[in-house]
Short mmCIF file of C-alpha atoms in Angstrom, two decimals:
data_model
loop_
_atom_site.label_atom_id
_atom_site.label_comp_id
_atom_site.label_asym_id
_atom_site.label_seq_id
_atom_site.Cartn_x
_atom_site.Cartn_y
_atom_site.Cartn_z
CA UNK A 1 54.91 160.63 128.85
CA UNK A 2 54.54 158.27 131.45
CA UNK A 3 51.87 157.82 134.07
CA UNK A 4 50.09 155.88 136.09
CA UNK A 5 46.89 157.11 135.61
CA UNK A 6 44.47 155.07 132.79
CA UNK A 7 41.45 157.61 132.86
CA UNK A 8 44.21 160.37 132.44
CA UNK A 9 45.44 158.68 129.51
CA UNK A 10 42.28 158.15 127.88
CA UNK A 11 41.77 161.79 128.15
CA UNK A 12 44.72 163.23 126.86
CA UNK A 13 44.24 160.39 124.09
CA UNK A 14 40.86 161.71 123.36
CA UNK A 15 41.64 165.32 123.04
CA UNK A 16 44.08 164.99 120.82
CA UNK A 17 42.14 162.38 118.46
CA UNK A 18 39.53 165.39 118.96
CA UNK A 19 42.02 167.93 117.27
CA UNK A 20 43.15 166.12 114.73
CA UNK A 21 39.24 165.45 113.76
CA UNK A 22 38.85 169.17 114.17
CA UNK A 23 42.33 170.24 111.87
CA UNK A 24 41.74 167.57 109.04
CA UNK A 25 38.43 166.15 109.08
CA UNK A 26 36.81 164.40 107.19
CA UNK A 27 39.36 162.04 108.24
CA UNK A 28 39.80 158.34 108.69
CA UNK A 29 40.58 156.28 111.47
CA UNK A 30 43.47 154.84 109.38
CA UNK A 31 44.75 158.49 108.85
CA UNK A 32 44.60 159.33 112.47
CA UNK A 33 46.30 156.37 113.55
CA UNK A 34 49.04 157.95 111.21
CA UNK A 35 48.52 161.62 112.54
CA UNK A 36 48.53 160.32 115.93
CA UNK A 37 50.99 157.92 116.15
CA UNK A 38 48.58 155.86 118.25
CA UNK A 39 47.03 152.16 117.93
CA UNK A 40 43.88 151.39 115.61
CA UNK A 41 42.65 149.69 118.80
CA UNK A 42 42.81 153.37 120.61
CA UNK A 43 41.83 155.19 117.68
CA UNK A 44 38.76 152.87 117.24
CA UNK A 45 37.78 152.84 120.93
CA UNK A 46 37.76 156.64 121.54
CA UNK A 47 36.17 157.46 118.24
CA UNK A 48 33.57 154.97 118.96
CA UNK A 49 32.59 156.74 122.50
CA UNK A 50 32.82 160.14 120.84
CA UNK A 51 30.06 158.87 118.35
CA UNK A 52 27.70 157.58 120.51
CA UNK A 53 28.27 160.86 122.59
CA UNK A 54 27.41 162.73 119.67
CA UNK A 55 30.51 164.93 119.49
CA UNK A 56 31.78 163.43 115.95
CA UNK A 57 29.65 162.02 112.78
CA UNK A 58 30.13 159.67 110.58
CA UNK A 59 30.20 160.60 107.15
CA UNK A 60 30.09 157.30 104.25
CA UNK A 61 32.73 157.89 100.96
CA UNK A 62 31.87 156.17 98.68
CA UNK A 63 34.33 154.34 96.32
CA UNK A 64 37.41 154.96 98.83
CA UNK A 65 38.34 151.65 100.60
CA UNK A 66 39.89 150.57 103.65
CA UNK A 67 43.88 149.55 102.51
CA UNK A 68 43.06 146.23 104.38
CA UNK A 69 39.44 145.67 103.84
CA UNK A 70 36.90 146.01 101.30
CA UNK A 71 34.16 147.85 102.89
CA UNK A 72 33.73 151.77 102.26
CA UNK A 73 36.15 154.27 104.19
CA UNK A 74 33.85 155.98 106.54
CA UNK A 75 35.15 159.16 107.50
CA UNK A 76 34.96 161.13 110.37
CA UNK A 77 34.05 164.75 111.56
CA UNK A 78 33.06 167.23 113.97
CA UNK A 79 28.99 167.09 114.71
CA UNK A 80 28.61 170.58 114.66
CA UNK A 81 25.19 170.41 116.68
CA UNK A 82 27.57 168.89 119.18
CA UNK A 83 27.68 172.44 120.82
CA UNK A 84 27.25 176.31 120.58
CA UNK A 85 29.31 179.02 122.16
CA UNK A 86 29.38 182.42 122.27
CA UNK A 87 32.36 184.57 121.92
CA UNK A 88 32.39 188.28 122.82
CA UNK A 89 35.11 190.90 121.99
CA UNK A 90 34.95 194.12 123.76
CA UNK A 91 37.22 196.86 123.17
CA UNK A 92 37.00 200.77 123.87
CA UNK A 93 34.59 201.82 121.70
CA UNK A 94 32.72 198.70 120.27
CA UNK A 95 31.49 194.99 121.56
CA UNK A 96 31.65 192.08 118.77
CA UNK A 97 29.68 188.62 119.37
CA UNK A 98 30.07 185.94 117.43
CA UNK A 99 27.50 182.88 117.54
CA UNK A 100 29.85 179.77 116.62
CA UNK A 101 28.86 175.61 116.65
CA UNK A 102 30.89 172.98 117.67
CA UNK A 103 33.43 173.54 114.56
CA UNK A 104 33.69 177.16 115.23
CA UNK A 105 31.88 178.37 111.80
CA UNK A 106 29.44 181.83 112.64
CA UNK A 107 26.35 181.65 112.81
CA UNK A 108 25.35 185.16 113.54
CA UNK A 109 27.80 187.82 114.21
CA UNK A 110 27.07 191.55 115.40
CA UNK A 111 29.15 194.48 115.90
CA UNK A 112 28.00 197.39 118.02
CA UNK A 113 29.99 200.30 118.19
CA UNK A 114 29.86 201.76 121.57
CA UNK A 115 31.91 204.06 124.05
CA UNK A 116 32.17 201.14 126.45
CA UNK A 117 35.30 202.66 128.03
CA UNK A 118 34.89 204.39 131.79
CA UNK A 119 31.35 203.03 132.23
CA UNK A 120 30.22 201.63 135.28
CA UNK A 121 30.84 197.60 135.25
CA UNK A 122 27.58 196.77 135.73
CA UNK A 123 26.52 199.04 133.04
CA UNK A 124 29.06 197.16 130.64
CA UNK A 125 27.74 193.70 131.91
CA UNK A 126 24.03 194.93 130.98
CA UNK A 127 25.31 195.98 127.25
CA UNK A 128 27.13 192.67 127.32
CA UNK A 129 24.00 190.61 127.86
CA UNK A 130 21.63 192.68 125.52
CA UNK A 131 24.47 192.08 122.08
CA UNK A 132 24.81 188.24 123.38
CA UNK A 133 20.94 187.49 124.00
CA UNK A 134 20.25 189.81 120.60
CA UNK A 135 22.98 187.57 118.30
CA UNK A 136 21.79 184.14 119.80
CA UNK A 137 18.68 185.31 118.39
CA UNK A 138 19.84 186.46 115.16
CA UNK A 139 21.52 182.72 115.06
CA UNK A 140 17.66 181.14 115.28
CA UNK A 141 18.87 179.95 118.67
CA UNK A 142 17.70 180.66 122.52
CA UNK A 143 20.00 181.02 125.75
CA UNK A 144 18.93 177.39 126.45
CA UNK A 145 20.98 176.06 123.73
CA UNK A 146 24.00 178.08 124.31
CA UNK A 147 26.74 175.96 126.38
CA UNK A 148 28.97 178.52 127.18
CA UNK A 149 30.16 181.97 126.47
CA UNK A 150 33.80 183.54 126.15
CA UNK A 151 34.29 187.15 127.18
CA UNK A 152 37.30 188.94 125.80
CA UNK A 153 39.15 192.20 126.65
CA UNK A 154 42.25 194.10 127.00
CA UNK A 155 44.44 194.09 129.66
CA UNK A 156 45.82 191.56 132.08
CA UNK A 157 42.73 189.00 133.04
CA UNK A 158 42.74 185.89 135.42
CA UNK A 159 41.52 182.59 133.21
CA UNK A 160 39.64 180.42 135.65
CA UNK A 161 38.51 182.91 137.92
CA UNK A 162 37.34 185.43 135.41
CA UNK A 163 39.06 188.51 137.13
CA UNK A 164 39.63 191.45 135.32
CA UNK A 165 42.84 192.22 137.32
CA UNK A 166 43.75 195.72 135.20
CA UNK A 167 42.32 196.65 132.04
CA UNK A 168 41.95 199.89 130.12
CA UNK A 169 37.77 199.34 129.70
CA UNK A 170 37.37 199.62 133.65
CA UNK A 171 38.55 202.86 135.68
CA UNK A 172 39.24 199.89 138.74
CA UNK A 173 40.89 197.11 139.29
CA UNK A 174 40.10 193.21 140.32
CA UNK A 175 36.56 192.99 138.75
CA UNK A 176 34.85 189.70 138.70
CA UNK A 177 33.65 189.89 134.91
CA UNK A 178 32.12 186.56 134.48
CA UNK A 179 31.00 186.19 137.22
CA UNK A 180 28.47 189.76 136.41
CA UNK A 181 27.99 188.41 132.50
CA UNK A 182 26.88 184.58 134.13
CA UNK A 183 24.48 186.01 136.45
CA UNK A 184 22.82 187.99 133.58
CA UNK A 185 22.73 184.99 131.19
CA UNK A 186 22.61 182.08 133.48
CA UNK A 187 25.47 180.42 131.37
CA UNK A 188 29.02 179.67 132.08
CA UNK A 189 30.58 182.26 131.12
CA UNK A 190 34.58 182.12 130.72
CA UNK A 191 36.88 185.64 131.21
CA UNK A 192 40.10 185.61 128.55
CA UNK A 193 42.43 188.43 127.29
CA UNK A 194 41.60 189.52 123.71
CA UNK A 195 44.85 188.54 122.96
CA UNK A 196 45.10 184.85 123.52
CA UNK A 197 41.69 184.72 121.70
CA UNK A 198 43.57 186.29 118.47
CA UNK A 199 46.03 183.82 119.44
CA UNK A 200 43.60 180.72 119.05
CA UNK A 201 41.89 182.26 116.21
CA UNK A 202 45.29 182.15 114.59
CA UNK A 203 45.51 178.36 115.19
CA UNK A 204 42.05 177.45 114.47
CA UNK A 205 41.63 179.78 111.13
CA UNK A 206 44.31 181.85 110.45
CA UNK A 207 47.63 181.22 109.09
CA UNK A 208 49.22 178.95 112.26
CA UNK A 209 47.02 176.09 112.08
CA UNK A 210 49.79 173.80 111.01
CA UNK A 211 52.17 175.42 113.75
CA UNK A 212 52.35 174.38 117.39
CA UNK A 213 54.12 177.29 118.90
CA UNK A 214 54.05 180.82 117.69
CA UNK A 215 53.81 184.55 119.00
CA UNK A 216 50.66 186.88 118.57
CA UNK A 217 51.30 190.69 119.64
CA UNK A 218 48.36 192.34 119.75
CA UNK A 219 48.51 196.28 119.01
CA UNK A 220 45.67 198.14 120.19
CA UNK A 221 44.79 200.56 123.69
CA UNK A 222 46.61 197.89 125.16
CA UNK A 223 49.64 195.85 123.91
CA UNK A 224 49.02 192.23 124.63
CA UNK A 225 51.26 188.82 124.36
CA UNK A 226 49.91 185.67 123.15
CA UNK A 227 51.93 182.58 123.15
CA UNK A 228 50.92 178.84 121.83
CA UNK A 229 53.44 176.46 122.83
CA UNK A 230 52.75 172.98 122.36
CA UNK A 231 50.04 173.35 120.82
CA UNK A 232 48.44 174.96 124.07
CA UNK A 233 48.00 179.09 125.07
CA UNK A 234 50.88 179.62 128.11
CA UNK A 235 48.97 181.49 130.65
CA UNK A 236 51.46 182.93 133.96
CA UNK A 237 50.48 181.99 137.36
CA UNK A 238 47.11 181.32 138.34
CA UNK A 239 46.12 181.79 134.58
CA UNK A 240 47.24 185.15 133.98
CA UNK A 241 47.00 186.59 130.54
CA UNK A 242 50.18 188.49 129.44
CA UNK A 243 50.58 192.51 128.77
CA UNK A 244 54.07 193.14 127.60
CA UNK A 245 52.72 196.98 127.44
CA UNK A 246 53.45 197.41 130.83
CA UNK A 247 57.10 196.28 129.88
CA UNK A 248 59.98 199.13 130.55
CA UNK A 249 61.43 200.28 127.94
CA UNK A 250 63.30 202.73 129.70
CA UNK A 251 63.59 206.03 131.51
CA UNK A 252 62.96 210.02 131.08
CA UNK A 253 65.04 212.08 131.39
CA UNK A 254 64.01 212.75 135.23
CA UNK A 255 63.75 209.22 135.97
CA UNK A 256 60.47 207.81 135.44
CA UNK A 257 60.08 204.89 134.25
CA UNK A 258 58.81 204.34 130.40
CA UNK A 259 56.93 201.79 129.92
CA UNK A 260 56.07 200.05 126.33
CA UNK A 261 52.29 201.32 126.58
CA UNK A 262 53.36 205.20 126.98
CA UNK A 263 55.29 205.39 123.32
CA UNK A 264 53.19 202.14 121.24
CA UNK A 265 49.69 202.59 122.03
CA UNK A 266 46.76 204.19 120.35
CA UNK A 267 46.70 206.52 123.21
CA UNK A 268 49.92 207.44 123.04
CA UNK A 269 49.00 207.83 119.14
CA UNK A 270 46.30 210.35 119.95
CA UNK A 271 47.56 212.03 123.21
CA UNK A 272 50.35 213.23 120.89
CA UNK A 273 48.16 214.43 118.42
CA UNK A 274 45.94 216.66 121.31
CA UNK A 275 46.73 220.27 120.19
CA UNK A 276 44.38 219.76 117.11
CA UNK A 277 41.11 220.00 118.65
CA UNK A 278 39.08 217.60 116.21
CA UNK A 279 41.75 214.57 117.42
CA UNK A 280 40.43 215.32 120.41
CA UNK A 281 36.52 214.99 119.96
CA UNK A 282 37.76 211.94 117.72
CA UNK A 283 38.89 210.13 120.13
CA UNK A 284 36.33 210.54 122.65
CA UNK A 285 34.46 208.50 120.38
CA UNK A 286 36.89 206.48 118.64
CA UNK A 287 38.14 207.88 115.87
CA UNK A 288 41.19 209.53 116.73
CA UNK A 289 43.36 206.74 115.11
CA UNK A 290 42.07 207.12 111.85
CA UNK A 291 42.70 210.81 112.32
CA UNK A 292 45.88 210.34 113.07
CA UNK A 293 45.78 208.20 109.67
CA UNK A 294 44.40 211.10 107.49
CA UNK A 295 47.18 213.26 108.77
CA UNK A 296 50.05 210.92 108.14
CA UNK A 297 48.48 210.56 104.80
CA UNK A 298 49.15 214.63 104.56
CA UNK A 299 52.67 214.27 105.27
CA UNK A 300 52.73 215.76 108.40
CA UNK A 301 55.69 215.65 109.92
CA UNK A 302 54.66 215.64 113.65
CA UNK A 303 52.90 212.30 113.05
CA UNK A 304 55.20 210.47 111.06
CA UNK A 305 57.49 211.45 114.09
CA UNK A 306 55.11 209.57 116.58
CA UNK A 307 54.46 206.43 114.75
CA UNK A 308 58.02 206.18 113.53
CA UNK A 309 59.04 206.34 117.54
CA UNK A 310 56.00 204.16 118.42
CA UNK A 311 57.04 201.54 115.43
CA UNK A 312 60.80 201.48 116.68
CA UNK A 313 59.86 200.43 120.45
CA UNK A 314 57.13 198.10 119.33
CA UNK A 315 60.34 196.56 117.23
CA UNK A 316 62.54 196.52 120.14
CA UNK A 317 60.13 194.87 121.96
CA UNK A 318 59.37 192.05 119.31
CA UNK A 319 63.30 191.49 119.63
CA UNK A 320 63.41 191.08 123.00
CA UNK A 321 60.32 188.52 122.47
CA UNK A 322 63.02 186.40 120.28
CA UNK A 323 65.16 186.57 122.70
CA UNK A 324 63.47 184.86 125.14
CA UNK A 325 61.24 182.35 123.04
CA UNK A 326 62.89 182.40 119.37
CA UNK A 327 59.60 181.26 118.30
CA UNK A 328 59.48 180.47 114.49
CA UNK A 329 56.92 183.21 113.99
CA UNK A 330 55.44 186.35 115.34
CA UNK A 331 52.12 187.71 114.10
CA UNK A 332 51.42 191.09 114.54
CA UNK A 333 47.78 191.98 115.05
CA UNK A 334 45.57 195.43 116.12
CA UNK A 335 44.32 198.88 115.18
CA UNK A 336 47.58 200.32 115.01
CA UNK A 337 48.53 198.39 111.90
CA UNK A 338 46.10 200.72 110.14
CA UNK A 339 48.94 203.25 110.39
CA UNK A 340 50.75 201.39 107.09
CA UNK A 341 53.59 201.16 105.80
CA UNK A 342 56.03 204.09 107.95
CA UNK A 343 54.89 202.33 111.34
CA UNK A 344 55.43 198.40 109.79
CA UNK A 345 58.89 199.64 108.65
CA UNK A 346 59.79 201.52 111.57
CA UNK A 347 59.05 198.23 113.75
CA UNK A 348 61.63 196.03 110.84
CA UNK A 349 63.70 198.68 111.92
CA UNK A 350 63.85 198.72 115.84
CA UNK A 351 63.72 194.93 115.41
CA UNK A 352 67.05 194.63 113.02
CA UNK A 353 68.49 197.16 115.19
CA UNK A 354 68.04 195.31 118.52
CA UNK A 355 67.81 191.34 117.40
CA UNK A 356 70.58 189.42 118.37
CA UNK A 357 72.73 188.41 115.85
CA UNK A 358 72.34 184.43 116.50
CA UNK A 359 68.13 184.97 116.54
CA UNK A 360 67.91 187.47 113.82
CA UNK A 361 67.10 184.57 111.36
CA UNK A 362 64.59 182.59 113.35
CA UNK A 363 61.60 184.06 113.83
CA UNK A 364 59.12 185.61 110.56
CA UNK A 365 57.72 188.44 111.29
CA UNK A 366 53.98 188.62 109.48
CA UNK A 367 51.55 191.30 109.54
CA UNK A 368 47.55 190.31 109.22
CA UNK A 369 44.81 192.56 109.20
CA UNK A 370 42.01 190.90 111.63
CA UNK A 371 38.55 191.75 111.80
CA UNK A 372 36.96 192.00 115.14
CA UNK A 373 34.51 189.33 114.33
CA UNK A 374 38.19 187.37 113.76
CA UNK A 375 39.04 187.89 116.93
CA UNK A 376 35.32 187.31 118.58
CA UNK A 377 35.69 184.13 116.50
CA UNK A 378 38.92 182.87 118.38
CA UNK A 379 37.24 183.93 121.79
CA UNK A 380 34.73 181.51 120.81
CA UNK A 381 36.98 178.62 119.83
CA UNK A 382 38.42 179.72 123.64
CA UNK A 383 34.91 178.62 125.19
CA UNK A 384 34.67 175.21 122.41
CA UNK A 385 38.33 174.10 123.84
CA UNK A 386 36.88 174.13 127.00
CA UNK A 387 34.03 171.90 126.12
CA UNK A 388 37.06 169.61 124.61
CA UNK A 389 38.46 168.93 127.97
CA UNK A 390 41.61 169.86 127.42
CA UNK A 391 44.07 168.11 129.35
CA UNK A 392 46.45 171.30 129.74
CA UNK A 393 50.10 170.55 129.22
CA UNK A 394 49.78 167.60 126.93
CA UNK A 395 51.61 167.58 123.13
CA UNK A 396 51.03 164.40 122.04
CA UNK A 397 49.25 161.35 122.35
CA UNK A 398 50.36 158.61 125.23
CA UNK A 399 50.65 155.03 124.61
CA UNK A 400 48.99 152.88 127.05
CA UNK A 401 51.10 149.38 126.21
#
């Protein structure tokens, strides 16, 4: 990369001497000079600022020396007092929070379960602010010494602005979120998809840490699109989260359009399950899935029928995915996954059966369960990235000479 900007340099430089501290620390300077691929005169400079900035720590080994000197190899590390973030999941029928520090471990964690869908949004913000404020305390922390909180949801949200342009927890449209959760807290507060913070969590903890670009679908009420690609979450125009639930699929018979959300979703689950009146009080407060479980676990027919139908279309859908990012895996993620085995095999199915031939080879497939305090977890590591600085669009490190 070339530029003409030496502050700009620095910066990308410094991030990515960050994340390599953050992925393998304890860690040298020799060994990120290697990692890197940048000078011991950069290395040394940046990692001296960070330590006197108190956002690394030195930690003495003792025994291990320098290949080219005799002194003690002094490794180096996240300072996890460095910072402390808040990330917040909210779904349909429970919030999660998760307390983290500067190396994203939890410090306190809560899970309320909650009909949050359909209420008012200043009603959610006020729940919001009372599981945030109560799990900051739990962490043996106050407000003052939280630096910034992540908000995560469903749907299709604005990053930067902190819109909530369309999301199954609000009965409108184009709500200012963070802006209602900062004015409560008197933090920043950051707005994300749920998604891209399963996404993050997948790089930070999960199974993609040594991966730069991967696919997350998320399977829940909605049926969301994460992407890391160089190392970095893609976001659409003016930081757009994506929803490939709104994707057509196809048509009815009448016309109307079909879109990926009205066959794959927990509603559709449960809407096709309504002429059994206890699905129906289920849902209402959030159990109809795991009715829908019990009855597949009967062998009823009727709901094999729907999750075999939802499982092909989600498959489809993870083929057309290939198709236009042949990303070297997928990881498939949500509620839904708790319908086992005939809905896993019926998306291996629609995916064999609509894969192109070239791609059917690239991408693994992997299903993970994830907790919610998982995914609160990654929304968290959302808000510590941000505290990073960084420099969006970078892969690598630059060399200045």
């Amino acid at each position: 990369m070339k530029t003409g900007d030496p502050e700009l340099m620095r910066e990308i430089n410094r991030f990515h001497i960050l994340n390599i501290i953050r992925r393998h620390g304890p860690i040298s300077r020799v060994e990120i000079c290697s990692r890197g691929e940048l000078s011991s005169t950069t290395v040394s400079a940046i990692t001296g600022s960070m330590i006197e900035d108190g956002i690394i720590e030195t930690r003495p080994v003792g025994g291990i020396h320098e290949p080219t000197r005799g002194r003690p190899r002094v490794m180096l590390q996240l300072n996890p007092q460095a910072a402390r973030v808040v990330g917040v999941k909210i779904g349909l029928h429970q919030i999660t929070v998760a307390v983290t520090d500067f190396r994203g471990d939890i410090l306190s964690s809560l899970e309320l379960p909650l009909r949050v869908k359909r209420q008012p949004v200043s009603v959610v913000a006020d729940i919001v602010e009372d599981v945030i404020r109560r799990a900051v305390v739990d962490a043996g922390l106050t407000m003052k010494a939280i630096d910034s909180v992540c908000t995560t949801m469903p749907g299709i949200v604005e990053y930067g602005t902190g819109m909530v342009r369309i999301s199954p927890i609000f009965s409108t449209r184009d709500i200012a979120f963070g802006d209602e959760v900062a004015r409560r807290l008197g933090v920043h507060v950051i707005v994300e998809s749920d998604v891209n913070a399963a996404t993050l969590a997948q790089q930070w903890f999960g199974n993609c840490r040594d991966l730069a670009d991967f696919v997350v679908v998320s399977l829940e009420q909605a049926i969301g699109l994460g992407v890391l690609h160089g190392g970095e979450l893609f976001r659409g125009a003016r930081g757009l989260s994506l929803d490939i639930g709104r994707m057509v699929i196809g048509t009815t018979p009448a016309g109307k359009l079909l879109r990926l959300v009205d066959l794959a979703s927990e509603q559709a689950i449960v809407t096709g399950l309504e002429a059994d009146p206890a699905i129906a009080d289920a849902a209402y407060v959030g159990r109809g899935l795991r009715h829908a479980v019990d009855h597949l676990g009967k062998g009823d027919g009727a709901v094999r029928d729907l999750v075999e139908r939802a499982g092909r279309f989600v498959g489809i859908s993870v083929a057309n995915i290939v198709s236009l990012f042949a990303p070297p895996k997928i990881v498939l993620v949500g509620s839904l996954l708790s319908l086992g085995d005939p809905f896993v095999k019926a998306i291996g199915c629609g995916f064999e059966e609509a894969v192109a031939e070239p791609l059917a080879e690239v991408t693994e497939i992997v299903v993970e369960p994830f907790s919610d305090a998982l995914w609160a977890q990654g929304a968290a590591a959302i808000a510590l990235r941000e505290l990073y600085g960084s420099p969006w669009n970078t892969t690598g490190p630059v060399q200045t000479g």
